[in-house]
Amino acid sequence: MIGLTLVIVLPALAALVGLAAIDGIEIALVSVGGAAITFVATLIVAVPRFGTAGPVGGSWGHAWGTLNAPDVSFALRADSLSAALLLLAASVALLVQIYSVAYLADDPRYRAYASIVSLFSASMAAVVVADDMFVLLIGWEMMGVCSYLLIAHYWERSDARDGAAKAFLMTRTADVGLLIAIIVLGQAVGSYRISDVLDAVAAGDLSGSTITVTALLILLAAIGKSAQFPLHTWLPDAMPGPAPISALIHSATMVAAGVYLVARMEPLFLASETATIVLGLTAVITMLIAAAFALAQDDLKRVLAWSTVSQLAYMFAALSVGSVVAAIGHLLAHGAFKALLFLAAGSVAHAVGSTAFADMGGLRRPMTWTFATATIGFAALSGLVPLSGFFTKDAVVGAAYDAASGGGEGPAPSWLAWLIVVATLFTAVLTVAYATRAWRLVFSGERRGSETAHEVPALMRWPMVVLAVPTALMGLAVVRPGWLAGSEAEPVHSWVAVTSTAILAGVVAMTWLLGRAGDPATRLGPIRPVLAREFGVDAAYNRFIVAPTLAASGLVLATDRDVVDAYARGASSGAIDASRLLRLAQSRNVQTYVTVAVLGIALAAVVAGVTA
Amino acid sequence: MPLLWPLLLSAALFGVGVYGVLARRNAVLALMGVELMLNAANLNLVAFDVWFRDVLVSGQVFTLFIIALAAAEIGLGLAIVLRLFRAYGHVDVDRVGGDPS
């Protein structure tokens, strides 16, 4: 229990101390040191949870009783699922902190940046080890705030401000679902503890409609946080933030929290066929459109962002067919290779001063280390045979195939499972295509752009090398997923492995041949602008949500200014006019006063004479 | 002599005095208007004293009082006018009352 609390408190403490640090070196020492100590604490807490060990947990102090509502308390709980997420978050946070020391060396706002990154990992830890749903909600919202602050790090740029506001508003809107779900579950179960809720679901204490409604509400929050269709548009627009932040948001925190939440509540979802179908369809739509969008982008970080959206949809697809192991396995592998790819994108941006493909090309020779590690990352993303992505992607496809052929867990109907099998395989084709295209545009061919590229400093190089190790080798652990959930080891599906390897080889060769003359995406012809516009989802949001909201707020403003305020202003200007009239009598001219007095007396005398 | 004549003269004098006080901008002339009004009152007092044939001649006594008071008043008034002139450089009653410049 103390350990679980420490993994939340330590980074939060590092965030506070970092604010008090004097110069850049002290800030770096505090934030990197804090992340390192947190990592050690996480190792101590997490490692014993793997394998067949049961969960640990507890609650601090008294429950805060409220009228007619279940108690809320600071309750924490960790099992192998939490442990895996904790390890991922702590290790990526540590590497990001180290990388940022060099990446943001000359940045005037490095202090705030480092503190918010520490707070970010504290929030993620709180989400992952929370047992009380309100603790989870607090961590969940803290993460939203931190991501807002970090995306807007370069707030001089309007795209950074807009992207941050968009990310915050979209995720925050979706978060309302989580809050309502928590209240409904608390009333239905009589406790806000996640463990109690899952026990009640297992015991069949909840009505079918309660389960469906709360599962859909939780799914809404997860869709927002993990940028799934139709709330997928914030993630690519969050790219103006510093590259290490993208690495953190896209691999281990923010978007991973959505997958974690659904995985944590998996029994709730599997108890409702409607929720499962919605989850599966969302995943299918998202993985296909996001991968297609990734194919048409002109910016390396935007390609990676769409790739994240697409890969997260893989995890949701695995969850919809009831395979938590496949989903979390892919989450871990994706966390490693996507963090690596974003750090590599940061290195490239550091070297050429831009993230646009137009400024890259031919970086293989000047940036050997970045090239080598990014190649491993792209290969893992594509699912090359011995690397982590190969095994985890196959686990997802295999789980869907098992569900389709009737051998899976959960209520997913077989048409949905078949749809997922087809969609994952087709997405694999697109994934290989955009990965190959991006890799080729960055590293091979002739050098474009004016800046002379250089290899990045060691502090930025080593985090990439460290991440390349699990990217390459984690697959061996995922082959035996028994360590994760204590379940039976799932065998690698041989037909999936063969198919995906054939896809990989075929698509790489095709993309390479198509791209011999330049950018392979030009071969998309008239489809490309449609994909680059991302189907106009954002334009629709602008037209049907943003514009009416602005119009309504303009109306409110006008009403307030021209109607409500008019009364107050009218009262004051009326009083001023009246006093101006009265002031005429106070002329300061004694002769006027006397004239008035004499005329008055004369009038009185006349009246007296007439009436007498 | 009927009472009417001195009363008419007194009313005319008083009217001239009121006009002087209300219309003249020069402070000295305004003071002279005040004197005219006082003397119109004196004329009334003397006229009614004669008309009543008062044995105590209180009307004439009051008139003497008022002449003395008027002398004191004009002394005070002229002193104020002098101060006004020193402070403002003019004795225009319309333009006094602000800060002396």
XYZ file of C-alpha atoms in Angstrom:
713
model
C 0.000 0.000 0.000
C 2.837 2.358 0.886
C 4.559 1.408 -2.341
C 1.418 2.088 -4.354
C 1.090 5.498 -2.735
C 4.759 6.251 -3.333
C 4.520 5.716 -7.086
C 1.927 8.498 -7.130
C 3.480 10.778 -4.515
C 7.126 10.618 -5.665
C 6.666 12.145 -9.128
C 4.193 14.685 -7.716
C 6.858 15.629 -5.162
C 9.466 15.885 -7.936
C 7.108 18.249 -9.761
C 6.857 20.494 -6.679
C 10.590 20.458 -5.891
C 11.412 21.106 -9.543
C 9.485 24.361 -9.361
C 11.736 25.511 -6.515
C 14.991 24.559 -8.274
C 17.336 27.408 -9.102
C 18.915 26.775 -12.491
C 18.559 24.425 -15.435
C 20.983 21.845 -14.050
C 19.121 21.628 -10.757
C 15.777 21.300 -12.549
C 17.228 18.500 -14.687
C 18.670 16.752 -11.612
C 15.378 16.968 -9.726
C 13.165 15.837 -12.577
C 15.415 13.074 -13.901
C 16.268 11.988 -10.350
C 12.603 12.015 -9.378
C 11.707 9.939 -12.421
C 14.559 7.517 -11.656
C 13.500 7.075 -8.018
C 9.909 6.606 -9.173
C 11.089 3.999 -11.653
C 12.892 2.076 -8.907
C 9.838 2.310 -6.641
C 7.673 1.109 -9.534
C 9.984 -1.858 -10.125
C 9.694 -2.812 -6.451
C 5.903 -2.478 -6.540
C 5.231 -3.930 -9.972
C 7.534 -6.897 -10.431
C 6.026 -9.028 -7.610
C 2.567 -8.588 -9.190
C 3.430 -10.536 -12.335
C 2.745 -14.219 -12.781
C 0.243 -15.851 -10.470
C 0.440 -13.313 -7.619
C -2.894 -11.845 -6.574
C -3.676 -8.152 -6.378
C -2.635 -5.958 -3.470
C -4.474 -2.909 -2.280
C -5.795 -0.907 0.593
C -7.215 2.398 1.590
C -5.833 5.346 3.477
C -7.667 6.676 6.485
C -11.398 7.001 6.902
C -13.892 6.958 4.135
C -15.487 10.283 3.488
C -19.130 9.479 4.115
C -21.781 11.426 2.281
C -25.551 11.523 2.592
C -27.357 8.824 0.610
C -24.229 7.933 -1.313
C -21.518 5.312 -0.964
C -18.265 6.226 0.753
C -15.416 7.782 -1.176
C -11.909 6.951 0.007
C -8.316 7.046 -1.163
C -8.286 3.379 -2.137
C -5.540 1.857 -4.289
C -5.181 -1.573 -5.826
C -2.678 -3.171 -8.158
C -2.697 -6.408 -10.119
C -0.612 -7.605 -13.060
C -2.495 -5.298 -15.456
C -1.760 -2.232 -13.308
C 1.818 -3.369 -12.831
C 2.449 -3.617 -16.572
C 1.021 -0.127 -17.163
C 2.958 1.282 -14.184
C 6.232 -0.092 -15.514
C 5.537 1.258 -18.984
C 4.591 4.717 -17.689
C 7.529 4.988 -15.268
C 10.144 3.822 -17.770
C 8.920 6.019 -20.624
C 8.631 8.993 -18.256
C 12.233 8.453 -17.108
C 13.523 8.230 -20.690
C 11.499 11.257 -21.744
C 12.904 13.271 -18.848
C 16.470 12.318 -19.798
C 15.802 13.073 -23.471
C 14.207 16.431 -22.626
C 17.288 17.623 -20.753
C 19.055 17.867 -24.098
C 16.031 18.518 -26.318
C 14.876 21.536 -24.291
C 18.322 22.639 -23.109
C 17.878 26.240 -24.238
C 14.157 26.463 -23.581
C 13.119 29.284 -21.219
C 10.138 27.277 -19.972
C 12.045 24.062 -19.226
C 11.250 24.363 -15.499
C 7.472 24.308 -15.964
C 7.830 21.642 -18.647
C 9.827 19.257 -16.444
C 7.441 19.723 -13.518
C 4.365 19.074 -15.633
C 5.934 15.920 -17.087
C 6.512 14.696 -13.517
C 2.920 15.563 -12.610
C 1.770 13.784 -15.767
C 3.383 10.523 -14.712
C 1.964 10.941 -11.194
C -1.520 11.304 -12.719
C -1.045 8.229 -14.887
C 0.124 6.255 -11.853
C -2.988 7.421 -9.977
C -5.244 6.226 -12.818
C -3.504 2.875 -12.999
C -3.433 1.991 -9.291
C -6.763 3.585 -8.345
C -9.352 1.315 -6.790
C -11.796 4.048 -5.873
C -13.286 5.357 -9.084
C -13.045 8.952 -7.919
C -9.274 8.582 -7.439
C -9.221 7.298 -11.018
C -11.291 10.259 -12.177
C -8.951 12.734 -10.478
C -5.893 11.191 -12.137
C -7.787 11.009 -15.431
C -8.651 14.731 -15.369
C -5.184 15.720 -14.107
C -3.799 14.002 -17.166
C -6.096 16.053 -19.366
C -4.859 19.261 -17.745
C -1.199 18.240 -18.021
C -1.565 17.318 -21.681
C -3.240 20.678 -22.311
C -0.339 22.509 -20.678
C 2.307 20.463 -22.478
C 0.732 20.629 -25.941
C 0.573 24.422 -25.479
C 4.249 24.521 -24.464
C 5.113 26.724 -27.456
C 2.140 28.999 -26.775
C 3.507 31.738 -28.992
C 2.316 29.603 -31.904
C -1.393 29.725 -32.642
C -1.498 26.102 -33.843
C -0.127 25.020 -30.449
C -2.761 27.025 -28.585
C -5.567 25.764 -30.809
C -4.346 22.167 -30.641
C -4.155 22.305 -26.850
C -7.620 23.799 -26.507
C -8.998 21.247 -28.953
C -7.397 18.337 -27.103
C -8.678 19.590 -23.762
C -12.211 20.325 -24.936
C -12.664 17.053 -26.825
C -11.306 14.837 -24.057
C -13.114 16.840 -21.403
C -16.431 16.509 -23.226
C -15.970 12.760 -23.387
C -14.962 12.659 -19.698
C -18.497 13.624 -18.698
C -19.384 10.050 -19.649
C -16.947 8.679 -17.083
C -18.319 10.906 -14.311
C -21.914 9.846 -15.014
C -20.876 6.201 -15.263
C -19.135 6.436 -11.866
C -22.216 7.921 -10.214
C -24.561 5.363 -11.804
C -22.293 2.455 -10.854
C -21.894 3.832 -7.327
C -25.667 3.996 -6.865
C -26.253 0.588 -8.423
C -23.490 -1.271 -6.595
C -23.384 0.719 -3.351
C -19.643 1.283 -3.586
C -17.283 3.346 -5.677
C -14.581 0.671 -5.566
C -13.685 -0.800 -8.954
C -13.129 -4.200 -7.302
C -16.649 -4.116 -5.802
C -18.142 -3.126 -9.146
C -16.377 -5.972 -10.948
C -17.473 -8.413 -8.191
C -21.061 -7.240 -8.654
C -20.804 -7.736 -12.409
C -19.355 -11.211 -11.908
C -22.130 -12.068 -9.442
C -24.781 -10.829 -11.861
C -26.126 -8.234 -9.406
C -26.470 -5.511 -12.005
C -29.328 -5.206 -14.449
C -28.598 -5.522 -18.144
C -29.540 -1.929 -18.897
C -27.277 -0.548 -16.146
C -24.378 -2.542 -17.521
C -24.994 -1.436 -21.106
C -25.441 2.226 -20.230
C -22.393 2.464 -17.949
C -20.245 0.476 -20.383
C -21.195 2.854 -23.204
C -20.499 5.910 -21.010
C -17.098 4.550 -20.001
C -16.442 3.755 -23.653
C -17.237 7.388 -24.507
C -14.571 8.591 -22.053
C -12.073 6.052 -23.415
C -12.848 7.070 -27.013
C -12.114 10.684 -26.103
C -8.929 9.917 -24.212
C -7.599 7.467 -26.802
C -8.679 9.557 -29.802
C -10.928 6.968 -31.428
C -13.568 7.701 -34.062
C -15.487 10.048 -33.919
C -13.322 11.981 -31.404
C -10.100 11.136 -33.235
C -9.240 14.592 -34.557
C -7.535 16.049 -31.479
C -4.513 13.761 -31.472
C -2.932 14.856 -34.798
C -3.568 18.482 -33.857
C -1.696 17.939 -30.585
C 1.538 17.636 -32.604
C 2.831 21.210 -32.108
C 3.943 20.184 -28.606
C 7.596 19.207 -28.063
C 8.452 15.764 -29.515
C 9.251 14.085 -26.166
C 5.782 15.059 -25.002
C 4.274 13.375 -28.010
C 6.291 10.315 -27.073
C 4.874 10.422 -23.549
C 1.266 11.124 -24.567
C 1.249 8.594 -27.405
C 2.814 5.641 -25.697
C 2.567 5.398 -21.968
C 0.103 7.922 -20.588
C -2.891 9.853 -21.987
C -3.984 7.551 -24.834
C -2.910 4.416 -22.966
C -5.271 5.413 -20.143
C -8.278 4.942 -22.421
C -7.197 1.401 -23.300
C -6.392 0.710 -19.659
C -9.835 1.888 -18.520
C -11.642 -0.403 -20.952
C -9.298 -3.275 -20.075
C -9.900 -2.670 -16.354
C -13.665 -2.650 -16.915
C -13.522 -5.545 -19.414
C -16.013 -7.762 -17.480
C -18.525 -4.906 -17.653
C -18.121 -4.701 -21.425
C -18.256 -8.455 -21.959
C -21.547 -8.516 -20.053
C -23.177 -6.302 -22.662
C -23.415 -7.296 -26.300
C -24.339 -3.750 -27.357
C -21.255 -2.246 -25.734
C -19.067 -4.924 -27.288
C -20.460 -4.270 -30.761
C -20.061 -0.489 -30.398
C -16.514 -0.980 -29.143
C -15.637 -3.305 -32.016
C -17.187 -1.116 -34.723
C -15.464 1.989 -33.352
C -12.163 0.148 -33.443
C -12.711 -1.127 -37.002
C -13.640 2.312 -38.371
C -10.823 4.052 -36.504
C -8.044 1.664 -37.476
C -8.919 1.842 -41.168
C -9.412 5.605 -41.545
C -6.468 6.523 -39.311
C -4.091 4.253 -41.219
C -5.386 5.675 -44.508
C -4.893 9.245 -43.244
C -1.358 8.371 -42.151
C -0.593 7.436 -45.733
C -1.323 10.927 -47.076
C 0.366 13.221 -44.556
C 3.254 15.559 -45.299
C 4.534 15.753 -41.746
C 6.453 13.014 -39.936
C 4.854 13.659 -36.541
C 1.364 13.711 -38.076
C 1.999 10.339 -39.701
C 3.057 8.984 -36.322
C -0.014 10.541 -34.662
C -2.418 8.855 -37.089
C -0.420 5.684 -36.679
C -1.013 5.898 -32.915
C -4.762 6.319 -33.446
C -4.773 3.319 -35.739
C -2.704 1.133 -33.409
C -4.869 2.062 -30.408
C -7.828 0.843 -32.434
C -6.065 -2.535 -32.665
C -6.086 -2.672 -28.871
C -9.776 -1.753 -28.675
C -10.502 -4.398 -31.303
C -8.726 -6.985 -29.141
C -10.722 -5.822 -26.114
C -13.984 -6.113 -28.032
C -13.321 -9.784 -28.688
C -12.457 -10.285 -25.034
C -8.704 -10.583 -25.195
C -7.184 -8.312 -22.539
C -3.854 -10.086 -22.917
C -3.571 -9.286 -26.632
C -4.663 -5.683 -26.063
C -2.248 -4.973 -23.220
C 0.545 -6.842 -24.974
C 0.090 -4.619 -27.997
C -0.200 -1.574 -25.726
C 3.183 -2.364 -24.157
C 4.900 -3.096 -27.464
C 3.313 -0.019 -29.027
C 4.375 2.047 -26.013
C 7.970 1.035 -26.603
C 8.150 1.459 -30.378
C 5.959 4.556 -30.600
C 7.931 6.306 -27.855
C 11.061 5.348 -29.777
C 9.639 6.672 -33.050
C 8.562 9.969 -31.503
C 11.943 10.442 -29.852
C 13.512 9.716 -33.238
C 11.153 12.265 -34.835
C 12.297 14.717 -32.160
C 15.924 13.991 -33.024
C 15.229 14.545 -36.712
C 13.408 17.791 -35.895
C 16.336 18.782 -33.691
C 18.685 18.152 -36.603
C 16.775 19.712 -39.511
C 14.595 22.215 -37.592
C 11.267 20.940 -38.919
C 9.003 17.918 -38.889
C 7.913 18.256 -42.534
C 9.036 15.572 -44.970
C 9.989 18.370 -47.357
C 12.975 19.231 -45.130
C 14.205 15.661 -44.655
C 15.554 12.891 -46.854
C 18.991 11.311 -46.923
C 19.403 11.438 -43.146
C 20.749 7.880 -43.055
C 24.382 8.902 -43.166
C 24.551 11.992 -40.916
C 22.323 10.492 -38.227
C 23.473 6.891 -37.887
C 22.122 6.257 -34.390
C 18.747 7.835 -35.061
C 18.546 5.919 -38.329
C 19.319 2.583 -36.701
C 16.909 2.964 -33.798
C 14.106 4.476 -35.901
C 14.482 1.613 -38.373
C 13.910 -0.862 -35.561
C 10.880 1.207 -34.515
C 9.376 1.320 -38.001
C 10.052 -2.397 -38.465
C 8.287 -3.161 -35.176
C 5.366 -0.958 -36.224
C 5.151 -2.852 -39.499
C 5.378 -6.183 -37.699
C 8.703 -7.548 -38.926
C 9.248 -11.102 -37.753
C 11.365 -11.183 -34.606
C 10.357 -7.741 -33.293
C 7.725 -6.997 -30.658
C 5.092 -5.589 -33.021
C 4.979 -8.843 -34.968
C 3.961 -10.922 -31.960
C 1.502 -8.471 -30.436
C -0.214 -7.699 -33.730
C -0.529 -11.389 -34.439
C -1.995 -11.875 -30.974
C -4.682 -9.294 -31.786
C -5.517 -10.840 -35.162
C -5.379 -14.299 -33.628
C -7.744 -13.334 -30.804
C -10.202 -11.943 -33.337
C -9.896 -15.113 -35.419
C -10.500 -17.292 -32.356
C -13.614 -15.277 -31.554
C -14.738 -15.536 -35.179
C -14.284 -19.271 -35.308
C -16.115 -19.698 -32.013
C -13.220 -20.338 -29.690
C -12.983 -16.900 -28.079
C -14.291 -15.455 -24.854
C -16.944 -12.763 -24.692
C -20.208 -12.047 -26.439
C -18.847 -10.534 -29.661
C -20.983 -11.913 -32.502
C -18.998 -13.787 -35.087
C -19.785 -11.294 -37.899
C -18.071 -8.606 -35.793
C -15.104 -10.859 -35.142
C -14.751 -11.631 -38.871
C -15.008 -7.930 -39.625
C -12.218 -7.283 -37.137
C -10.042 -10.011 -38.682
C -10.457 -8.493 -42.145
C -9.982 -4.908 -40.868
C -6.848 -5.720 -38.868
C -5.292 -7.494 -41.839
C -6.151 -4.648 -44.213
C -4.889 -2.096 -41.676
C -1.676 -4.102 -41.501
C -1.286 -3.506 -45.245
C -1.791 0.244 -44.804
C 0.498 0.293 -41.759
C 3.361 -1.283 -43.664
C 2.772 1.131 -46.533
C 2.862 4.328 -44.485
C 5.747 3.091 -42.311
C 7.802 2.277 -45.392
C 6.891 5.596 -46.997
C 7.804 7.611 -43.892
C 11.037 5.709 -43.349
C 12.011 6.226 -46.970
C 11.125 9.933 -47.051
C 13.133 10.614 -43.900
C 16.219 8.537 -44.299
C 16.857 7.599 -47.912
C 17.101 9.495 -51.158
C 18.640 12.916 -51.635
C 18.963 15.494 -48.870
C 16.219 18.151 -49.101
C 16.082 21.347 -47.089
C 18.870 23.772 -46.318
C 19.979 22.924 -42.744
C 23.006 20.672 -42.400
C 21.906 17.666 -40.385
C 23.952 16.437 -37.432
C 23.711 13.559 -34.992
C 21.941 14.450 -31.732
C 23.724 14.692 -28.345
C 24.242 11.587 -26.223
C 21.451 12.462 -23.788
C 19.010 12.212 -26.675
C 20.710 9.211 -28.308
C 20.710 6.855 -25.353
C 16.993 6.937 -24.527
C 16.355 5.845 -28.110
C 18.875 3.031 -27.822
C 17.352 1.924 -24.518
C 13.863 1.911 -26.067
C 15.123 -0.055 -29.069
C 15.920 -2.999 -26.783
C 12.333 -3.766 -25.646
C 11.092 -2.840 -29.122
C 13.228 -5.589 -30.523
C 13.049 -8.165 -27.761
C 9.721 -7.699 -25.969
C 8.097 -10.070 -28.425
C 9.881 -12.968 -26.797
C 8.093 -12.138 -23.551
C 4.768 -11.716 -25.304
C 5.074 -15.171 -26.873
C 4.419 -16.443 -23.381
C 1.769 -14.008 -22.125
C 1.202 -16.069 -19.015
C 3.260 -13.597 -16.976
C 0.772 -10.862 -17.691
C -2.553 -12.219 -16.499
C -1.671 -15.644 -15.204
C -3.716 -17.145 -18.024
C -2.857 -19.908 -20.440
C -0.148 -19.048 -22.911
C -1.639 -18.259 -26.322
C 0.235 -19.880 -29.169
C 1.344 -17.815 -32.107
C -1.167 -18.370 -34.902
C 0.919 -19.744 -37.692
C -1.419 -18.672 -40.524
C -1.538 -15.114 -39.134
C 2.232 -15.012 -38.900
C 2.630 -16.241 -42.466
C -0.045 -13.892 -43.825
C 1.316 -10.810 -42.075
C 4.872 -11.576 -43.128
C 3.682 -11.999 -46.716
C 1.805 -8.696 -46.427
C 4.902 -7.044 -45.025
C 7.185 -8.271 -47.784
C 4.701 -7.541 -50.550
C 3.758 -4.055 -49.390
C 7.334 -2.996 -48.659
C 8.342 -4.091 -52.139
C 5.350 -2.351 -53.719
C 5.810 0.891 -51.792
C 9.481 0.835 -52.628
C 8.856 0.354 -56.323
C 6.054 2.952 -56.423
C 8.249 5.394 -54.564
C 11.285 5.024 -56.796
C 10.408 8.290 -58.489
C 9.728 10.147 -55.223
C 6.931 10.197 -52.684
C 4.886 6.963 -53.006
C 1.807 8.869 -51.820
C 1.624 10.733 -55.139
C 0.546 7.396 -56.654
C -2.684 7.661 -54.651
C -3.834 10.141 -57.269
C -7.191 11.840 -56.600
C -7.717 9.934 -53.332
C -4.801 11.683 -51.691
C -6.385 15.117 -51.129
C -9.458 13.409 -49.683
C -7.280 11.511 -47.215
C -5.159 14.565 -46.450
C -8.342 16.458 -45.577
C -9.150 13.544 -43.242
C -12.654 13.082 -44.677
C -13.667 16.548 -43.535
C -14.563 15.365 -40.027
C -12.941 18.475 -38.615
C -14.763 20.661 -41.128
C -18.025 19.060 -40.037
C -17.182 19.676 -36.384
C -16.368 23.275 -37.238
C -19.596 23.718 -39.114
C -21.991 21.906 -36.786
C -20.406 22.381 -33.351
C -17.813 25.150 -33.327
C -19.693 27.650 -35.507
C -23.059 27.279 -33.706
C -21.262 27.524 -30.353
C -19.514 30.708 -31.426
C -22.780 32.101 -32.775
C -24.593 31.253 -29.551
C -21.860 32.816 -27.432
C -21.963 35.893 -29.648
C -25.712 36.066 -29.034
C -25.213 35.746 -25.275
C -22.559 38.439 -25.379
C -24.816 40.762 -27.358
C -27.750 40.100 -25.007
C -25.607 40.802 -22.000
C -24.099 43.936 -23.481
C -27.091 45.397 -25.288
C -30.005 44.278 -23.107
C -28.929 43.501 -19.562
C -26.182 46.079 -19.317
C -28.375 48.672 -21.052
C -30.545 48.999 -17.931
C -27.597 49.606 -15.648
C -26.005 52.048 -18.063
C -29.371 53.765 -18.649
C -29.841 54.265 -14.898
C -26.457 55.904 -14.562
C -26.720 58.098 -17.658
C -30.305 59.083 -16.697
C -29.085 60.206 -13.256
C -26.273 62.182 -14.886
C -28.685 63.939 -17.260
C -31.105 64.786 -14.442
C -28.305 66.197 -12.302
C -27.090 68.258 -15.260
C -30.558 69.821 -15.423
C -30.556 70.531 -11.676
C -27.079 71.991 -11.861
C -28.416 74.844 -14.038
C -30.088 76.274 -10.892
C -26.763 76.214 -9.010
C -25.109 78.807 -11.245
C -22.815 80.266 -8.530
C -24.141 83.677 -9.671
C -25.656 85.460 -6.651
C -27.550 87.889 -8.868
C -29.422 85.029 -10.497
C -30.425 83.713 -7.083
C -31.637 87.141 -6.022
C -33.538 87.619 -9.291
C -35.325 84.329 -8.726
C -36.047 85.326 -5.119
C -37.416 88.739 -6.112
C -39.544 87.265 -8.882
C -40.847 84.717 -6.404
C -41.725 87.359 -3.889
C -43.372 89.451 -6.572
C -45.367 86.415 -7.700
C -46.389 85.698 -4.112
C -47.424 89.317 -3.680
C -49.513 89.234 -6.858
C -51.161 85.953 -5.821
C -51.853 87.382 -2.373
C -53.310 90.526 -3.899
C -55.534 88.593 -6.331
C -56.878 86.162 -3.744
C -57.353 88.697 -0.939
C -49.851 116.242 1.171
C -51.483 112.842 0.632
C -49.632 109.734 1.722
C -49.590 108.405 -1.846
C -46.843 110.693 -3.177
C -44.059 109.711 -0.769
C -45.107 106.024 -1.088
C -44.895 106.193 -4.897
C -41.511 107.877 -4.686
C -40.361 105.244 -2.218
C -41.603 102.407 -4.462
C -39.818 103.951 -7.445
C -36.610 104.311 -5.430
C -36.908 100.686 -4.237
C -37.458 99.493 -7.794
C -34.390 101.348 -8.994
C -32.445 99.817 -6.096
C -33.610 96.254 -6.908
C -32.699 96.809 -10.552
C -29.281 98.018 -9.497
C -28.660 94.977 -7.294
C -29.925 92.492 -9.902
C -28.560 93.981 -13.092
C -25.356 95.928 -12.388
C -22.234 93.816 -12.636
C -20.024 96.302 -10.876
C -19.944 95.484 -7.147
C -19.861 99.176 -6.122
C -22.973 99.953 -8.150
C -24.700 96.867 -6.704
C -23.927 98.233 -3.227
C -25.402 101.581 -4.277
C -28.548 99.675 -5.270
C -28.685 98.279 -1.721
C -28.353 101.868 -0.379
C -31.222 102.986 -2.583
C -33.431 100.208 -1.235
C -32.531 101.109 2.357
C -33.350 104.735 1.730
C -36.634 103.802 0.075
C -37.482 102.023 3.316
C -36.409 105.165 5.273
C -38.704 107.304 3.184
C -41.588 104.934 3.946
C -40.846 105.067 7.682
C -40.796 108.895 7.716
C -43.942 109.128 5.604
C -45.943 106.744 7.837
C -44.573 108.478 10.963
C -45.980 111.759 9.732
C -49.249 110.146 8.625
C -49.775 108.480 12.062
C -48.700 111.655 13.925
C -46.835 109.403 16.314
C -45.941 111.202 19.582
C -42.893 109.045 20.066
C -41.734 109.701 16.472
C -40.584 106.057 16.384
C -40.506 106.152 12.562
C -37.959 108.934 12.528
C -35.949 107.177 15.275
C -35.845 103.981 13.185
C -34.763 106.006 10.188
C -31.815 107.419 12.151
C -30.912 103.878 13.216
C -31.046 102.665 9.650
C -28.892 105.532 8.421
C -26.287 104.570 11.029
C -26.576 100.888 10.071
C -26.338 101.791 6.375
C -23.157 103.761 7.056
C -21.649 100.750 8.824
C -22.882 98.416 6.079
C -21.443 100.475 3.254
C -18.131 100.677 5.132
C -18.024 96.858 5.414
C -19.243 96.435 1.831
C -16.662 98.775 0.385
C -13.946 97.015 2.394
C -15.013 93.687 0.828
C -15.064 95.295 -2.625
C -11.542 96.553 -1.967
C -10.405 93.032 -1.058
C -12.151 91.731 -4.177
C -10.287 94.203 -6.323
C -6.974 93.325 -4.709
C -7.614 89.599 -5.237
C -9.118 89.593 -8.748
C -8.069 92.835 -10.289
C -11.670 93.692 -11.000
C -14.969 94.087 -9.132
C -17.209 92.265 -11.557
C -19.672 90.195 -9.474
C -20.310 87.760 -12.340
C -16.719 86.699 -12.485
C -15.850 86.224 -8.837
C -16.070 82.988 -6.855
C -13.393 80.829 -8.494
C -9.740 80.623 -7.543
C -8.069 84.036 -7.789
C -5.645 83.883 -10.658
